[in-house]
PDB file of C-alpha atoms in Angstrom:
ATOM      1  CA  UNK A   1     -29.816 -27.729 -29.942  1.00  0.00           C
ATOM      2  CA  UNK A   2     -29.006 -24.155 -28.987  1.00  0.00           C
ATOM      3  CA  UNK A   3     -25.378 -23.547 -28.073  1.00  0.00           C
ATOM      4  CA  UNK A   4     -24.746 -21.541 -24.922  1.00  0.00           C
ATOM      5  CA  UNK A   5     -21.997 -19.032 -25.595  1.00  0.00           C
ATOM      6  CA  UNK A   6     -19.230 -18.733 -23.043  1.00  0.00           C
ATOM      7  CA  UNK A   7     -18.209 -15.298 -21.769  1.00  0.00           C
ATOM      8  CA  UNK A   8     -15.081 -13.898 -23.334  1.00  0.00           C
ATOM      9  CA  UNK A   9     -11.957 -14.292 -21.168  1.00  0.00           C
ATOM     10  CA  UNK A  10     -10.643 -11.241 -19.363  1.00  0.00           C
ATOM     11  CA  UNK A  11      -7.813  -9.421 -21.073  1.00  0.00           C
ATOM     12  CA  UNK A  12      -4.595  -8.970 -19.093  1.00  0.00           C
ATOM     13  CA  UNK A  13      -2.289  -6.284 -20.491  1.00  0.00           C
ATOM     14  CA  UNK A  14       1.352  -6.566 -19.390  1.00  0.00           C
ATOM     15  CA  UNK A  15       3.481  -3.483 -20.031  1.00  0.00           C
ATOM     16  CA  UNK A  16       6.988  -4.222 -21.309  1.00  0.00           C
ATOM     17  CA  UNK A  17       9.797  -1.714 -21.825  1.00  0.00           C
ATOM     18  CA  UNK A  18      13.306  -1.662 -23.205  1.00  0.00           C
ATOM     19  CA  UNK A  19      15.695  -3.270 -20.709  1.00  0.00           C
ATOM     20  CA  UNK A  20      13.017  -5.188 -18.780  1.00  0.00           C
ATOM     21  CA  UNK A  21      14.014  -8.134 -16.600  1.00  0.00           C
ATOM     22  CA  UNK A  22      12.868 -11.399 -18.230  1.00  0.00           C
ATOM     23  CA  UNK A  23      11.929 -12.798 -14.814  1.00  0.00           C
ATOM     24  CA  UNK A  24       9.656  -9.901 -13.927  1.00  0.00           C
ATOM     25  CA  UNK A  25       8.022 -10.055 -17.345  1.00  0.00           C
ATOM     26  CA  UNK A  26       7.489 -13.802 -17.033  1.00  0.00           C
ATOM     27  CA  UNK A  27       5.611 -13.642 -13.719  1.00  0.00           C
ATOM     28  CA  UNK A  28       2.239 -12.315 -14.971  1.00  0.00           C
ATOM     29  CA  UNK A  29       2.720 -14.227 -18.219  1.00  0.00           C
ATOM     30  CA  UNK A  30       3.018 -17.542 -16.335  1.00  0.00           C
ATOM     31  CA  UNK A  31       0.127 -16.872 -13.965  1.00  0.00           C
ATOM     32  CA  UNK A  32      -2.317 -15.415 -16.502  1.00  0.00           C
ATOM     33  CA  UNK A  33      -0.976 -16.580 -19.863  1.00  0.00           C
ATOM     34  CA  UNK A  34      -0.764 -20.351 -19.478  1.00  0.00           C
ATOM     35  CA  UNK A  35      -3.658 -22.424 -20.851  1.00  0.00           C
ATOM     36  CA  UNK A  36      -4.853 -24.601 -17.948  1.00  0.00           C
ATOM     37  CA  UNK A  37      -8.394 -25.136 -19.176  1.00  0.00           C
ATOM     38  CA  UNK A  38      -7.754 -28.893 -19.369  1.00  0.00           C
ATOM     39  CA  UNK A  39      -7.495 -28.820 -15.581  1.00  0.00           C
ATOM     40  CA  UNK A  40     -10.673 -26.769 -15.294  1.00  0.00           C
ATOM     41  CA  UNK A  41      -8.837 -23.498 -14.689  1.00  0.00           C
ATOM     42  CA  UNK A  42      -9.966 -20.189 -16.219  1.00  0.00           C
ATOM     43  CA  UNK A  43      -8.286 -18.740 -19.268  1.00  0.00           C
ATOM     44  CA  UNK A  44      -7.196 -15.151 -19.775  1.00  0.00           C
ATOM     45  CA  UNK A  45      -6.391 -13.267 -22.963  1.00  0.00           C
ATOM     46  CA  UNK A  46      -2.817 -12.088 -22.317  1.00  0.00           C
ATOM     47  CA  UNK A  47      -1.339  -9.216 -24.288  1.00  0.00           C
ATOM     48  CA  UNK A  48       2.225  -7.975 -23.812  1.00  0.00           C
ATOM     49  CA  UNK A  49       2.360  -4.373 -24.926  1.00  0.00           C
ATOM     50  CA  UNK A  50       4.655  -1.372 -24.972  1.00  0.00           C
ATOM     51  CA  UNK A  51       4.726   2.357 -25.598  1.00  0.00           C
ATOM     52  CA  UNK A  52       6.426   1.615 -28.896  1.00  0.00           C
ATOM     53  CA  UNK A  53       5.746  -1.996 -29.980  1.00  0.00           C
ATOM     54  CA  UNK A  54       8.452  -3.902 -31.770  1.00  0.00           C
ATOM     55  CA  UNK A  55      11.876  -5.290 -30.831  1.00  0.00           C
ATOM     56  CA  UNK A  56      13.013  -4.625 -27.274  1.00  0.00           C
ATOM     57  CA  UNK A  57      16.094  -5.600 -25.316  1.00  0.00           C
ATOM     58  CA  UNK A  58      15.988  -7.386 -21.990  1.00  0.00           C
ATOM     59  CA  UNK A  59      18.358  -6.967 -19.067  1.00  0.00           C
ATOM     60  CA  UNK A  60      19.614 -10.517 -19.747  1.00  0.00           C
ATOM     61  CA  UNK A  61      21.041  -9.611 -23.145  1.00  0.00           C
ATOM     62  CA  UNK A  62      18.473 -11.168 -25.465  1.00  0.00           C
ATOM     63  CA  UNK A  63      15.643  -9.471 -27.286  1.00  0.00           C
ATOM     64  CA  UNK A  64      11.872  -9.836 -27.381  1.00  0.00           C
ATOM     65  CA  UNK A  65       9.336  -8.749 -29.955  1.00  0.00           C
ATOM     66  CA  UNK A  66       6.349  -6.893 -28.489  1.00  0.00           C
ATOM     67  CA  UNK A  67       3.388  -6.984 -30.849  1.00  0.00           C
ATOM     68  CA  UNK A  68       0.911  -4.670 -29.145  1.00  0.00           C
ATOM     69  CA  UNK A  69       0.752  -0.978 -28.332  1.00  0.00           C
ATOM     70  CA  UNK A  70      -0.786   0.684 -25.288  1.00  0.00           C
ATOM     71  CA  UNK A  71      -4.120   0.606 -27.114  1.00  0.00           C
ATOM     72  CA  UNK A  72      -4.787  -2.784 -25.482  1.00  0.00           C
ATOM     73  CA  UNK A  73      -5.062  -0.998 -22.120  1.00  0.00           C
ATOM     74  CA  UNK A  74      -8.339   0.535 -23.328  1.00  0.00           C
ATOM     75  CA  UNK A  75     -10.140  -2.796 -23.079  1.00  0.00           C
ATOM     76  CA  UNK A  76      -8.056  -4.763 -20.558  1.00  0.00           C
ATOM     77  CA  UNK A  77      -9.677  -5.813 -17.295  1.00  0.00           C
ATOM     78  CA  UNK A  78      -6.247  -6.194 -15.636  1.00  0.00           C
ATOM     79  CA  UNK A  79      -3.200  -4.055 -16.359  1.00  0.00           C
ATOM     80  CA  UNK A  80       0.200  -5.134 -15.002  1.00  0.00           C
ATOM     81  CA  UNK A  81       3.363  -3.049 -14.846  1.00  0.00           C
ATOM     82  CA  UNK A  82       5.755  -5.888 -13.930  1.00  0.00           C
ATOM     83  CA  UNK A  83       8.773  -3.728 -13.032  1.00  0.00           C
ATOM     84  CA  UNK A  84      10.590  -0.565 -14.061  1.00  0.00           C
ATOM     85  CA  UNK A  85      14.065   0.789 -14.709  1.00  0.00           C
ATOM     86  CA  UNK A  86      16.372   0.506 -11.707  1.00  0.00           C
ATOM     87  CA  UNK A  87      17.487   4.107 -12.211  1.00  0.00           C
ATOM     88  CA  UNK A  88      13.817   5.084 -11.643  1.00  0.00           C
ATOM     89  CA  UNK A  89      13.647   7.036 -14.882  1.00  0.00           C
ATOM     90  CA  UNK A  90      10.367   8.917 -15.409  1.00  0.00           C
ATOM     91  CA  UNK A  91       7.679   6.936 -17.174  1.00  0.00           C
ATOM     92  CA  UNK A  92       6.585   8.136 -20.641  1.00  0.00           C
ATOM     93  CA  UNK A  93       3.577  10.491 -20.484  1.00  0.00           C
ATOM     94  CA  UNK A  94       1.570   8.260 -22.816  1.00  0.00           C
ATOM     95  CA  UNK A  95       1.994   5.306 -20.447  1.00  0.00           C
ATOM     96  CA  UNK A  96       0.898   7.385 -17.453  1.00  0.00           C
ATOM     97  CA  UNK A  97      -2.138   8.638 -19.374  1.00  0.00           C
ATOM     98  CA  UNK A  98      -3.087   5.101 -20.453  1.00  0.00           C
ATOM     99  CA  UNK A  99      -2.842   3.826 -16.859  1.00  0.00           C
ATOM    100  CA  UNK A 100      -5.017   6.679 -15.566  1.00  0.00           C
ATOM    101  CA  UNK A 101      -7.627   6.003 -18.237  1.00  0.00           C
ATOM    102  CA  UNK A 102      -7.691   2.285 -17.481  1.00  0.00           C
ATOM    103  CA  UNK A 103      -8.069   3.010 -13.769  1.00  0.00           C
ATOM    104  CA  UNK A 104     -10.930   5.466 -14.379  1.00  0.00           C
ATOM    105  CA  UNK A 105     -12.949   2.847 -16.231  1.00  0.00           C
ATOM    106  CA  UNK A 106     -12.490   0.295 -13.446  1.00  0.00           C
ATOM    107  CA  UNK A 107      -9.606  -1.930 -14.572  1.00  0.00           C
ATOM    108  CA  UNK A 108      -7.468  -3.616 -11.911  1.00  0.00           C
ATOM    109  CA  UNK A 109      -4.041  -1.973 -11.981  1.00  0.00           C
ATOM    110  CA  UNK A 110      -1.071  -3.985 -10.699  1.00  0.00           C
ATOM    111  CA  UNK A 111       2.445  -2.677 -10.055  1.00  0.00           C
ATOM    112  CA  UNK A 112       4.938  -5.452  -9.336  1.00  0.00           C
ATOM    113  CA  UNK A 113       8.261  -4.602  -7.701  1.00  0.00           C
ATOM    114  CA  UNK A 114       9.460  -1.266  -9.131  1.00  0.00           C
ATOM    115  CA  UNK A 115       6.267  -1.054 -11.167  1.00  0.00           C
ATOM    116  CA  UNK A 116       4.848   0.597  -8.047  1.00  0.00           C
ATOM    117  CA  UNK A 117       6.928   3.682  -8.928  1.00  0.00           C
ATOM    118  CA  UNK A 118       5.084   3.987 -12.245  1.00  0.00           C
ATOM    119  CA  UNK A 119       1.685   3.682 -10.573  1.00  0.00           C
ATOM    120  CA  UNK A 120       2.698   6.309  -8.021  1.00  0.00           C
ATOM    121  CA  UNK A 121       3.957   8.618 -10.767  1.00  0.00           C
ATOM    122  CA  UNK A 122       0.575   8.267 -12.456  1.00  0.00           C
ATOM    123  CA  UNK A 123      -1.097   9.360  -9.217  1.00  0.00           C
ATOM    124  CA  UNK A 124      -2.919   6.070  -8.772  1.00  0.00           C
ATOM    125  CA  UNK A 125      -1.439   5.466  -5.314  1.00  0.00           C
ATOM    126  CA  UNK A 126      -2.206   8.855  -3.777  1.00  0.00           C
ATOM    127  CA  UNK A 127      -3.805   8.273  -0.368  1.00  0.00           C
ATOM    128  CA  UNK A 128      -3.469   4.503  -0.784  1.00  0.00           C
ATOM    129  CA  UNK A 129      -1.349   1.840   0.863  1.00  0.00           C
ATOM    130  CA  UNK A 130       1.375   0.337  -1.333  1.00  0.00           C
ATOM    131  CA  UNK A 131       4.656  -1.545  -1.262  1.00  0.00           C
ATOM    132  CA  UNK A 132       7.704  -2.021  -3.460  1.00  0.00           C
ATOM    133  CA  UNK A 133      11.144  -3.643  -3.417  1.00  0.00           C
ATOM    134  CA  UNK A 134      12.756  -3.147  -0.009  1.00  0.00           C
ATOM    135  CA  UNK A 135      16.001  -1.868  -1.505  1.00  0.00           C
ATOM    136  CA  UNK A 136      14.254   1.194  -2.945  1.00  0.00           C
ATOM    137  CA  UNK A 137      11.564   1.649  -0.306  1.00  0.00           C
ATOM    138  CA  UNK A 138      13.296   4.708   1.156  1.00  0.00           C
ATOM    139  CA  UNK A 139      13.555   6.325  -2.264  1.00  0.00           C
ATOM    140  CA  UNK A 140       9.877   5.601  -2.848  1.00  0.00           C
ATOM    141  CA  UNK A 141       8.860   7.141   0.485  1.00  0.00           C
ATOM    142  CA  UNK A 142      10.881  10.288  -0.223  1.00  0.00           C
ATOM    143  CA  UNK A 143       9.553  10.674  -3.748  1.00  0.00           C
ATOM    144  CA  UNK A 144       5.900   9.884  -2.953  1.00  0.00           C
ATOM    145  CA  UNK A 145       5.098  10.988   0.614  1.00  0.00           C
ATOM    146  CA  UNK A 146       1.397  10.999  -0.242  1.00  0.00           C
ATOM    147  CA  UNK A 147       1.465   7.182  -0.471  1.00  0.00           C
ATOM    148  CA  UNK A 148       1.135   5.049   2.686  1.00  0.00           C
ATOM    149  CA  UNK A 149       4.169   2.846   2.071  1.00  0.00           C
ATOM    150  CA  UNK A 150       4.220  -0.612   3.695  1.00  0.00           C
ATOM    151  CA  UNK A 151       7.808  -1.746   3.025  1.00  0.00           C
ATOM    152  CA  UNK A 152       7.602  -4.825   5.275  1.00  0.00           C
ATOM    153  CA  UNK A 153       4.880  -6.664   3.376  1.00  0.00           C
ATOM    154  CA  UNK A 154       4.771  -8.916   0.329  1.00  0.00           C
ATOM    155  CA  UNK A 155       1.902  -7.211  -1.431  1.00  0.00           C
ATOM    156  CA  UNK A 156      -0.893  -4.749  -0.764  1.00  0.00           C
ATOM    157  CA  UNK A 157      -4.340  -4.466  -2.255  1.00  0.00           C
ATOM    158  CA  UNK A 158      -6.083  -1.127  -1.873  1.00  0.00           C
ATOM    159  CA  UNK A 159      -9.277  -0.824  -3.862  1.00  0.00           C
ATOM    160  CA  UNK A 160      -8.621  -1.781  -7.494  1.00  0.00           C
ATOM    161  CA  UNK A 161      -4.873  -1.147  -7.213  1.00  0.00           C
ATOM    162  CA  UNK A 162      -2.320  -3.788  -6.166  1.00  0.00           C
ATOM    163  CA  UNK A 163       1.405  -3.472  -5.583  1.00  0.00           C
ATOM    164  CA  UNK A 164       4.018  -6.041  -4.612  1.00  0.00           C
ATOM    165  CA  UNK A 165       7.520  -6.289  -3.263  1.00  0.00           C
ATOM    166  CA  UNK A 166      10.355  -7.617  -5.395  1.00  0.00           C
ATOM    167  CA  UNK A 167      10.917 -10.759  -7.442  1.00  0.00           C
ATOM    168  CA  UNK A 168       8.958 -13.748  -6.099  1.00  0.00           C
ATOM    169  CA  UNK A 169       6.482 -11.520  -4.237  1.00  0.00           C
ATOM    170  CA  UNK A 170       5.083 -10.706  -7.661  1.00  0.00           C
ATOM    171  CA  UNK A 171       4.035 -14.350  -7.963  1.00  0.00           C
ATOM    172  CA  UNK A 172       2.234 -14.111  -4.617  1.00  0.00           C
ATOM    173  CA  UNK A 173       0.440 -10.975  -5.768  1.00  0.00           C
ATOM    174  CA  UNK A 174      -0.665 -12.455  -9.105  1.00  0.00           C
ATOM    175  CA  UNK A 175      -1.798 -15.714  -7.471  1.00  0.00           C
ATOM    176  CA  UNK A 176      -3.773 -13.650  -4.948  1.00  0.00           C
ATOM    177  CA  UNK A 177      -5.559 -11.856  -7.781  1.00  0.00           C
ATOM    178  CA  UNK A 178      -6.205 -15.156  -9.577  1.00  0.00           C
ATOM    179  CA  UNK A 179      -7.715 -16.799  -6.486  1.00  0.00           C
ATOM    180  CA  UNK A 180      -9.744 -13.684  -5.729  1.00  0.00           C
ATOM    181  CA  UNK A 181     -11.329 -13.827  -9.167  1.00  0.00           C
ATOM    182  CA  UNK A 182     -11.672 -17.578  -9.644  1.00  0.00           C
ATOM    183  CA  UNK A 183     -11.173 -19.252  -6.264  1.00  0.00           C
ATOM    184  CA  UNK A 184      -8.560 -21.255  -4.397  1.00  0.00           C
ATOM    185  CA  UNK A 185      -8.503 -24.216  -6.783  1.00  0.00           C
ATOM    186  CA  UNK A 186      -7.641 -22.019  -9.773  1.00  0.00           C
ATOM    187  CA  UNK A 187      -4.744 -20.462  -7.830  1.00  0.00           C
ATOM    188  CA  UNK A 188      -3.659 -23.898  -6.591  1.00  0.00           C
ATOM    189  CA  UNK A 189      -3.675 -25.254 -10.142  1.00  0.00           C
ATOM    190  CA  UNK A 190      -1.460 -22.401 -11.324  1.00  0.00           C
ATOM    191  CA  UNK A 191       0.853 -22.785  -8.338  1.00  0.00           C
ATOM    192  CA  UNK A 192       1.235 -26.528  -8.905  1.00  0.00           C
ATOM    193  CA  UNK A 193       2.150 -26.027 -12.549  1.00  0.00           C
ATOM    194  CA  UNK A 194       4.692 -23.391 -11.554  1.00  0.00           C
ATOM    195  CA  UNK A 195       5.965 -25.586  -8.679  1.00  0.00           C
ATOM    196  CA  UNK A 196       5.534 -22.814  -6.129  1.00  0.00           C
ATOM    197  CA  UNK A 197       3.617 -22.627  -2.882  1.00  0.00           C
ATOM    198  CA  UNK A 198       0.162 -21.050  -3.309  1.00  0.00           C
ATOM    199  CA  UNK A 199       0.076 -17.954  -1.134  1.00  0.00           C
ATOM    200  CA  UNK A 200      -3.448 -18.340   0.224  1.00  0.00           C
ATOM    201  CA  UNK A 201      -3.843 -15.671   2.848  1.00  0.00           C
ATOM    202  CA  UNK A 202      -7.236 -14.516   1.590  1.00  0.00           C
ATOM    203  CA  UNK A 203      -9.088 -11.265   1.957  1.00  0.00           C
ATOM    204  CA  UNK A 204      -9.004  -7.863   0.348  1.00  0.00           C
ATOM    205  CA  UNK A 205      -7.026  -4.844   1.509  1.00  0.00           C
ATOM    206  CA  UNK A 206      -4.862  -7.123   3.620  1.00  0.00           C
ATOM    207  CA  UNK A 207      -1.251  -6.644   4.533  1.00  0.00           C
ATOM    208  CA  UNK A 208       0.757  -9.834   4.550  1.00  0.00           C
ATOM    209  CA  UNK A 209       3.680  -9.642   6.961  1.00  0.00           C
ATOM    210  CA  UNK A 210       5.624 -12.778   6.012  1.00  0.00           C
ATOM    211  CA  UNK A 211       5.577 -15.389   3.276  1.00  0.00           C
ATOM    212  CA  UNK A 212       4.475 -18.874   4.236  1.00  0.00           C
ATOM    213  CA  UNK A 213       7.733 -20.412   3.137  1.00  0.00           C
ATOM    214  CA  UNK A 214       7.723 -23.889   1.626  1.00  0.00           C
ATOM    215  CA  UNK A 215       9.607 -26.394   3.749  1.00  0.00           C
ATOM    216  CA  UNK A 216      13.114 -27.052   2.544  1.00  0.00           C
ATOM    217  CA  UNK A 217      14.435 -30.554   2.071  1.00  0.00           C
ATOM    218  CA  UNK A 218      15.765 -31.868   5.326  1.00  0.00           C
ATOM    219  CA  UNK A 219      13.698 -29.515   7.457  1.00  0.00           C
ATOM    220  CA  UNK A 220      12.687 -31.467  10.575  1.00  0.00           C
ATOM    221  CA  UNK A 221       9.313 -29.730  10.547  1.00  0.00           C
ATOM    222  CA  UNK A 222       8.374 -30.809   7.008  1.00  0.00           C
ATOM    223  CA  UNK A 223       6.621 -34.048   8.082  1.00  0.00           C
ATOM    224  CA  UNK A 224       4.815 -32.200  10.867  1.00  0.00           C
ATOM    225  CA  UNK A 225       3.573 -29.479   8.518  1.00  0.00           C
ATOM    226  CA  UNK A 226       2.282 -32.104   6.116  1.00  0.00           C
ATOM    227  CA  UNK A 227       0.549 -33.932   8.948  1.00  0.00           C
ATOM    228  CA  UNK A 228      -0.971 -30.713  10.262  1.00  0.00           C
ATOM    229  CA  UNK A 229      -2.330 -29.906   6.820  1.00  0.00           C
ATOM    230  CA  UNK A 230      -4.152 -33.247   6.866  1.00  0.00           C
ATOM    231  CA  UNK A 231      -5.495 -32.755  10.401  1.00  0.00           C
ATOM    232  CA  UNK A 232      -6.728 -29.171  10.389  1.00  0.00           C
ATOM    233  CA  UNK A 233     -10.093 -30.296  11.746  1.00  0.00           C
ATOM    234  CA  UNK A 234      -8.474 -31.379  15.011  1.00  0.00           C
ATOM    235  CA  UNK A 235      -7.547 -29.225  18.006  1.00  0.00           C
ATOM    236  CA  UNK A 236      -3.805 -28.725  18.522  1.00  0.00           C
ATOM    237  CA  UNK A 237      -1.761 -27.351  21.408  1.00  0.00           C
ATOM    238  CA  UNK A 238       1.741 -25.960  21.236  1.00  0.00           C
ATOM    239  CA  UNK A 239       2.953 -28.511  23.752  1.00  0.00           C
ATOM    240  CA  UNK A 240       1.503 -31.467  21.849  1.00  0.00           C
ATOM    241  CA  UNK A 241       2.970 -30.279  18.534  1.00  0.00           C
ATOM    242  CA  UNK A 242       6.379 -29.702  20.126  1.00  0.00           C
ATOM    243  CA  UNK A 243       6.295 -33.197  21.563  1.00  0.00           C
ATOM    244  CA  UNK A 244       5.370 -34.620  18.165  1.00  0.00           C
ATOM    245  CA  UNK A 245       8.355 -32.762  16.662  1.00  0.00           C
ATOM    246  CA  UNK A 246      10.582 -34.035  19.488  1.00  0.00           C
ATOM    247  CA  UNK A 247      11.492 -30.517  20.599  1.00  0.00           C
ATOM    248  CA  UNK A 248      10.959 -28.336  23.599  1.00  0.00           C
ATOM    249  CA  UNK A 249       8.105 -25.809  23.197  1.00  0.00           C
ATOM    250  CA  UNK A 250      10.602 -22.953  23.066  1.00  0.00           C
ATOM    251  CA  UNK A 251      12.788 -24.571  20.407  1.00  0.00           C
ATOM    252  CA  UNK A 252       9.722 -25.672  18.445  1.00  0.00           C
ATOM    253  CA  UNK A 253       8.299 -22.125  18.440  1.00  0.00           C
ATOM    254  CA  UNK A 254      11.583 -20.707  17.164  1.00  0.00           C
ATOM    255  CA  UNK A 255      12.066 -23.384  14.486  1.00  0.00           C
ATOM    256  CA  UNK A 256       8.467 -23.081  13.343  1.00  0.00           C
ATOM    257  CA  UNK A 257       8.821 -19.352  12.727  1.00  0.00           C
ATOM    258  CA  UNK A 258      12.094 -19.887  10.868  1.00  0.00           C
ATOM    259  CA  UNK A 259      10.504 -22.536   8.640  1.00  0.00           C
ATOM    260  CA  UNK A 260       7.165 -20.842   7.948  1.00  0.00           C
ATOM    261  CA  UNK A 261       7.730 -17.153   8.606  1.00  0.00           C
ATOM    262  CA  UNK A 262       4.869 -16.995  11.089  1.00  0.00           C
ATOM    263  CA  UNK A 263       3.620 -18.346  14.417  1.00  0.00           C
ATOM    264  CA  UNK A 264       2.006 -21.728  14.968  1.00  0.00           C
ATOM    265  CA  UNK A 265      -1.363 -20.168  15.740  1.00  0.00           C
ATOM    266  CA  UNK A 266      -1.338 -17.859  12.724  1.00  0.00           C
ATOM    267  CA  UNK A 267      -0.201 -20.649  10.403  1.00  0.00           C
ATOM    268  CA  UNK A 268      -3.025 -22.882  11.560  1.00  0.00           C
ATOM    269  CA  UNK A 269      -5.574 -20.119  11.191  1.00  0.00           C
ATOM    270  CA  UNK A 270      -4.356 -19.251   7.674  1.00  0.00           C
ATOM    271  CA  UNK A 271      -4.540 -22.888   6.592  1.00  0.00           C
ATOM    272  CA  UNK A 272      -7.995 -23.316   8.112  1.00  0.00           C
ATOM    273  CA  UNK A 273      -9.273 -20.190   6.391  1.00  0.00           C
ATOM    274  CA  UNK A 274      -7.918 -21.507   3.079  1.00  0.00           C
ATOM    275  CA  UNK A 275      -9.594 -24.879   3.647  1.00  0.00           C
ATOM    276  CA  UNK A 276     -12.887 -23.188   4.548  1.00  0.00           C
ATOM    277  CA  UNK A 277     -12.699 -21.189   1.329  1.00  0.00           C
ATOM    278  CA  UNK A 278     -12.222 -24.330  -0.753  1.00  0.00           C
ATOM    279  CA  UNK A 279     -15.129 -26.059   0.999  1.00  0.00           C
ATOM    280  CA  UNK A 280     -17.385 -23.055   0.493  1.00  0.00           C
ATOM    281  CA  UNK A 281     -16.407 -22.792  -3.161  1.00  0.00           C
ATOM    282  CA  UNK A 282     -16.778 -26.407  -4.147  1.00  0.00           C
ATOM    283  CA  UNK A 283     -19.431 -28.030  -1.964  1.00  0.00           C
ATOM    284  CA  UNK A 284     -22.902 -27.772  -0.489  1.00  0.00           C
ATOM    285  CA  UNK A 285     -22.036 -28.412   3.151  1.00  0.00           C
ATOM    286  CA  UNK A 286     -23.736 -26.264   5.725  1.00  0.00           C
ATOM    287  CA  UNK A 287     -21.791 -23.492   7.413  1.00  0.00           C
ATOM    288  CA  UNK A 288     -21.742 -25.602  10.581  1.00  0.00           C
ATOM    289  CA  UNK A 289     -20.259 -28.560   8.687  1.00  0.00           C
ATOM    290  CA  UNK A 290     -17.631 -26.335   7.040  1.00  0.00           C
ATOM    291  CA  UNK A 291     -16.723 -24.935  10.472  1.00  0.00           C
ATOM    292  CA  UNK A 292     -16.147 -28.417  11.870  1.00  0.00           C
ATOM    293  CA  UNK A 293     -14.274 -29.706   8.808  1.00  0.00           C
ATOM    294  CA  UNK A 294     -11.931 -26.718   8.742  1.00  0.00           C
ATOM    295  CA  UNK A 295     -11.139 -26.835  12.443  1.00  0.00           C
ATOM    296  CA  UNK A 296     -13.073 -23.827  13.738  1.00  0.00           C
ATOM    297  CA  UNK A 297     -15.476 -26.011  15.681  1.00  0.00           C
ATOM    298  CA  UNK A 298     -18.562 -23.811  15.419  1.00  0.00           C
ATOM    299  CA  UNK A 299     -20.239 -21.560  12.887  1.00  0.00           C
ATOM    300  CA  UNK A 300     -19.808 -18.608  15.254  1.00  0.00           C
ATOM    301  CA  UNK A 301     -16.036 -19.097  15.412  1.00  0.00           C
ATOM    302  CA  UNK A 302     -15.807 -19.603  11.650  1.00  0.00           C
ATOM    303  CA  UNK A 303     -17.765 -16.417  10.938  1.00  0.00           C
ATOM    304  CA  UNK A 304     -15.600 -14.403  13.313  1.00  0.00           C
ATOM    305  CA  UNK A 305     -12.241 -15.543  11.938  1.00  0.00           C
ATOM    306  CA  UNK A 306     -13.360 -15.787   8.300  1.00  0.00           C
ATOM    307  CA  UNK A 307     -14.833 -12.290   8.266  1.00  0.00           C
ATOM    308  CA  UNK A 308     -11.711 -10.838   9.867  1.00  0.00           C
ATOM    309  CA  UNK A 309      -9.408 -12.493   7.308  1.00  0.00           C
ATOM    310  CA  UNK A 310     -11.460 -12.331   4.113  1.00  0.00           C
ATOM    311  CA  UNK A 311     -13.653  -9.322   4.770  1.00  0.00           C
ATOM    312  CA  UNK A 312     -17.054 -10.960   4.327  1.00  0.00           C
ATOM    313  CA  UNK A 313     -19.069 -13.668   6.069  1.00  0.00           C
ATOM    314  CA  UNK A 314     -18.745 -17.306   4.894  1.00  0.00           C
ATOM    315  CA  UNK A 315     -22.290 -17.407   3.509  1.00  0.00           C
ATOM    316  CA  UNK A 316     -21.745 -14.179   1.586  1.00  0.00           C
ATOM    317  CA  UNK A 317     -18.422 -15.507   0.279  1.00  0.00           C
ATOM    318  CA  UNK A 318     -20.155 -18.624  -1.041  1.00  0.00           C
ATOM    319  CA  UNK A 319     -22.825 -16.544  -2.811  1.00  0.00           C
ATOM    320  CA  UNK A 320     -20.264 -14.131  -4.219  1.00  0.00           C
ATOM    321  CA  UNK A 321     -17.993 -16.879  -5.504  1.00  0.00           C
ATOM    322  CA  UNK A 322     -20.814 -18.820  -7.158  1.00  0.00           C
ATOM    323  CA  UNK A 323     -22.229 -15.692  -8.728  1.00  0.00           C
ATOM    324  CA  UNK A 324     -18.832 -15.015 -10.282  1.00  0.00           C
ATOM    325  CA  UNK A 325     -18.299 -18.610 -11.413  1.00  0.00           C
TER     326      UNK A 325
END
């Protein structure tokens, strides 16, 4: 019997440096470095590298041993700069050159938090939209006026370059890239293992205004949000949801935004888009059936909202996802 060879996993190169924050370094390592193949998730070949491999210090006081040099960037499909020095020291010329070369050959380049400064210094953000940690957004705008800074968002994707805001927004950005490459279930699997909320806003070149915050313990809206997630196929009015939450419409609207970071209508639409994506990825239902099951009611409505959020029509999304699978 002839054995069918499996394609080699994509290589993800994560750039470390002396004094790096362990948390920032761990984000891409957790999303792309964990072996979840037992759950049917894809596997990546993760390589932590540095300008000068060997022992490095972290900002937490302990050391790490980096085995790889920047040579791994020559064959990596994804390159992540997970942060940078808080004093915004210039990046080494060899790192900038390696990033430019990786970008020229088509690799996805990701700058998390202050890593956006390194990408901008390399010229990879010229004429593009980008974001970074809010505390240094003004410094970024002054230093790189040629970049369209979006300081209010969690992450930005512009072409093959992605940047994120600080700390946990890096998780959102990496999960977005994972789901873009391998679908919602792969991102959900990673999010479950990390015990974080999957940030499933969908679509390329999108600007996400607010995180969809997980409900905190004791939040009066937690049961309602769970119920809504199980009844996305049904029509809902603000008045009916407020009554179910035992609140006035005005109080309900305010509490909902505080709990989720967005409006009732936008939350519902985001969840329905995410459900439609999962149905398109994993089943053979017709577009009409997917529209009904995800709460859009008709194929016309699904196409309109799906295309606006994701950038392509549902049928094209299904073909594209299955071709990549």
